[in-house]
Amino acid sequence: AATANFMQKHLDMWVGTHSKAINVEQWKACKGPCEALAGRDCFTAIDLGWVNDFAAVAHLFPEIESLADLHDSDGTSEETNTRGARTKIKRAKLITRFYLPEGGKRDMTKEPFATWIKQGHLIVTPGNSTDIGRIFRDVLVMDKVHNLRQITIDPSGARQMGQDFTAYGEACGKGGKTTGAEFVFEFWQTPRNYNEPCKELDSMLADKRLEHDGNPIMTWMMGNMVYVAN
């Protein structure tokens, strides 16, 4: 962003108004095997693409520590000097899955789609719109192997899925009084809601505290992600 500002105001060169949000090389450096995940707590986020856009499912396996467990050299807890969050993510592992309907406008026989499908990174579903039933079932399969703690969805266009996951959580004793937190968390995709998570992601990448499965679709999307000033 500083470089773009210098080029525009000092060198009188036209530059785009958007700046890349993620250093792709930094992202690639965080690729790992993502092993030993069976039985671990999992937080899943779902973004439904519906017709011609990708539907994305991200499974995050964080190692969380309480700020009350961190102590200064004088023996006092850092929590007394901290405002806001009472926990922090020490490190996390990330697995992603992507879906597209076969009846959409994208030609699945062309690259890079054909390779992504062959490698299992892209799941093509029948019909002209996102197969939310397939995504729902795939997430439940993850819960058979891992401990699914919470589902995050954008309620815009996904309320029925949210209700289905809520019913599933209640039937399995997840969320509410059982865990002290709602099983389905609604995340409205607004700049205000993205601000803090994006800063946390940037910090985790810089410190290599995030290990991801190297899904090339996610890498491609990270390279396309930009911040837009309001």
XYZ file of C-alpha atoms in Angstrom:
230
model
C 0.000 0.000 0.000
C 2.876 2.374 0.833
C 4.557 1.518 -2.480
C 1.393 2.277 -4.437
C 1.007 5.589 -2.604
C 4.627 6.576 -3.415
C 4.291 5.630 -7.092
C 1.090 7.611 -7.488
C 1.908 10.778 -5.536
C 5.672 11.084 -6.042
C 6.315 9.412 -9.404
C 2.992 10.427 -10.982
C 2.345 6.844 -12.092
C -1.149 5.384 -12.347
C -1.679 2.441 -10.040
C -4.672 0.327 -9.079
C -6.687 1.375 -6.062
C -6.621 -2.116 -4.600
C -3.710 -3.630 -2.712
C -3.056 -7.343 -2.350
C -4.249 -8.518 1.019
C -2.083 -11.621 1.328
C 1.554 -12.237 0.488
C 1.126 -15.392 -1.615
C 4.703 -16.567 -1.080
C 4.133 -16.234 2.647
C 0.945 -18.252 2.272
C 2.703 -20.977 0.275
C 5.424 -21.209 2.930
C 2.764 -22.306 5.432
C 1.857 -25.448 3.473
C 2.132 -28.561 5.582
C 0.926 -32.135 5.840
C -1.919 -31.227 8.228
C -1.633 -34.589 9.934
C -2.761 -35.964 13.316
C -6.153 -34.255 13.211
C -8.394 -37.173 14.224
C -10.386 -36.387 17.350
C -9.280 -32.763 17.499
C -11.634 -29.803 17.945
C -12.732 -28.421 14.595
C -14.346 -25.089 13.683
C -15.963 -25.111 10.249
C -16.920 -22.155 8.046
C -19.179 -22.439 5.002
C -19.710 -19.979 2.151
C -22.343 -21.031 -0.391
C -21.683 -19.913 -3.969
C -25.099 -21.026 -5.251
C -24.971 -20.805 -9.065
C -21.745 -19.744 -10.802
C -19.513 -19.072 -7.821
C -17.461 -21.497 -5.758
C -18.924 -22.879 -2.575
C -16.204 -23.131 0.058
C -15.857 -25.142 3.251
C -12.943 -24.475 5.602
C -12.109 -26.693 8.569
C -9.883 -25.019 11.154
C -8.152 -26.993 13.893
C -6.800 -24.442 16.381
C -4.664 -24.834 19.455
C -6.169 -22.282 21.814
C -4.618 -20.978 24.998
C -6.194 -18.822 27.667
C -4.580 -15.494 28.368
C -5.042 -16.330 32.043
C -2.433 -19.071 31.580
C 0.175 -16.598 30.333
C 2.302 -14.920 32.982
C 4.779 -12.074 33.010
C 8.220 -12.507 34.468
C 7.019 -11.005 37.747
C 4.372 -13.735 38.029
C 1.361 -11.555 37.259
C -1.149 -12.680 34.674
C -1.245 -10.867 31.353
C -5.011 -11.148 31.442
C -5.213 -8.299 33.947
C -3.556 -6.016 31.398
C -5.537 -7.236 28.407
C -8.841 -5.930 27.137
C -11.122 -7.820 24.780
C -10.315 -11.422 23.913
C -9.580 -13.840 26.740
C -8.083 -16.499 24.478
C -5.617 -16.551 21.611
C -4.730 -19.016 18.883
C -1.250 -20.449 19.413
C -1.284 -22.181 16.046
C -3.827 -23.826 13.751
C -4.208 -26.252 10.862
C -6.542 -25.615 7.940
C -8.232 -27.953 5.463
C -10.357 -26.547 2.635
C -12.845 -28.019 0.162
C -14.488 -26.349 -2.856
C -17.623 -27.145 -4.846
C -19.078 -26.093 -8.208
C -22.292 -27.224 -9.957
C -21.759 -28.965 -13.277
C -24.531 -26.920 -14.890
C -22.878 -23.567 -14.177
C -21.198 -21.282 -16.705
C -17.666 -22.580 -16.073
C -16.251 -25.122 -18.525
C -14.956 -27.931 -16.309
C -12.971 -29.468 -19.180
C -10.645 -26.469 -19.304
C -7.716 -25.677 -17.043
C -7.236 -25.195 -14.217
C -10.627 -26.761 -13.413
C -9.857 -30.118 -15.053
C -6.680 -30.559 -12.999
C -8.345 -29.425 -9.786
C -11.104 -32.000 -10.315
C -8.643 -34.775 -11.125
C -6.606 -34.012 -7.998
C -9.731 -33.990 -5.811
C -9.489 -30.335 -4.830
C -12.698 -29.366 -6.633
C -15.920 -31.323 -6.159
C -18.418 -31.046 -9.017
C -22.044 -31.639 -8.079
C -25.045 -32.374 -10.332
C -27.476 -29.630 -11.310
C -27.333 -25.913 -11.985
C -26.841 -24.681 -8.442
C -24.842 -25.525 -5.340
C -25.739 -28.904 -3.858
C -26.167 -27.831 -0.240
C -27.229 -31.360 0.706
C -23.853 -32.728 -0.431
C -22.004 -30.066 1.562
C -24.137 -30.759 4.616
C -23.418 -34.489 4.434
C -19.687 -33.940 3.880
C -19.482 -31.775 6.999
C -21.264 -34.432 9.050
C -18.694 -36.979 7.840
C -15.967 -34.694 9.221
C -17.748 -34.746 12.571
C -17.454 -38.541 12.659
C -13.666 -38.228 12.683
C -13.159 -34.909 14.437
C -14.926 -33.024 17.206
C -16.951 -30.418 15.359
C -17.293 -27.551 17.827
C -18.935 -24.849 15.761
C -20.339 -24.103 12.299
C -19.990 -20.596 10.895
C -22.236 -19.479 8.035
C -23.235 -16.280 6.295
C -26.970 -16.210 7.051
C -27.607 -14.440 3.742
C -28.946 -17.279 1.621
C -27.996 -20.026 4.062
C -30.676 -19.881 6.731
C -32.074 -23.320 5.931
C -28.621 -24.857 6.229
C -28.161 -23.004 9.498
C -31.403 -24.457 10.814
C -30.383 -27.959 9.714
C -27.041 -27.673 11.505
C -28.745 -26.258 14.582
C -31.077 -29.277 14.688
C -28.095 -31.592 14.230
C -26.207 -29.873 17.028
C -29.135 -30.150 19.407
C -29.549 -33.848 18.598
C -25.843 -34.463 19.283
C -25.645 -32.320 22.416
C -23.518 -29.636 20.764
C -23.847 -25.965 21.592
C -26.103 -24.104 23.985
C -26.039 -25.222 27.605
C -23.810 -28.188 26.774
C -20.783 -26.167 25.656
C -21.661 -22.602 26.627
C -21.542 -21.470 22.985
C -23.910 -21.655 20.038
C -23.184 -24.496 17.626
C -24.133 -22.356 14.609
C -22.479 -18.947 14.478
C -23.774 -16.337 12.044
C -21.067 -14.287 10.321
C -22.289 -11.407 8.178
C -19.655 -10.671 5.526
C -19.112 -6.975 6.193
C -15.854 -4.957 6.400
C -16.414 -4.433 10.104
C -16.641 -8.163 10.811
C -13.647 -8.978 8.612
C -11.309 -6.382 10.140
C -10.066 -8.276 13.188
C -9.985 -11.763 11.586
C -7.897 -10.438 8.663
C -5.381 -8.919 11.061
C -5.182 -12.212 12.948
C -4.671 -14.133 9.686
C -1.883 -11.779 8.640
C -0.177 -12.256 11.999
C -0.482 -16.047 11.853
C 1.014 -16.193 8.372
C 3.909 -13.934 9.312
C 4.696 -16.098 12.348
C 3.999 -19.363 10.491
C 1.417 -20.285 13.087
C -0.978 -21.500 10.388
C -0.449 -24.768 8.547
C -2.713 -25.418 5.547
C -3.185 -28.342 3.189
C -1.880 -26.521 0.104
C -5.182 -26.600 -1.782
C -4.330 -24.785 -5.073
C -7.806 -23.252 -5.274
C -7.321 -21.602 -1.894
C -3.873 -20.395 -2.950
C -5.366 -18.926 -6.138
C -8.085 -17.178 -4.126
C -5.559 -15.823 -1.627
C -3.671 -14.294 -4.543
C -6.859 -12.586 -5.755
C -7.834 -11.213 -2.360
C -7.562 -7.419 -2.050
C -8.367 -4.824 0.559
C -10.651 -2.019 -0.606
C -10.651 1.264 1.291
C -14.106 2.498 2.295
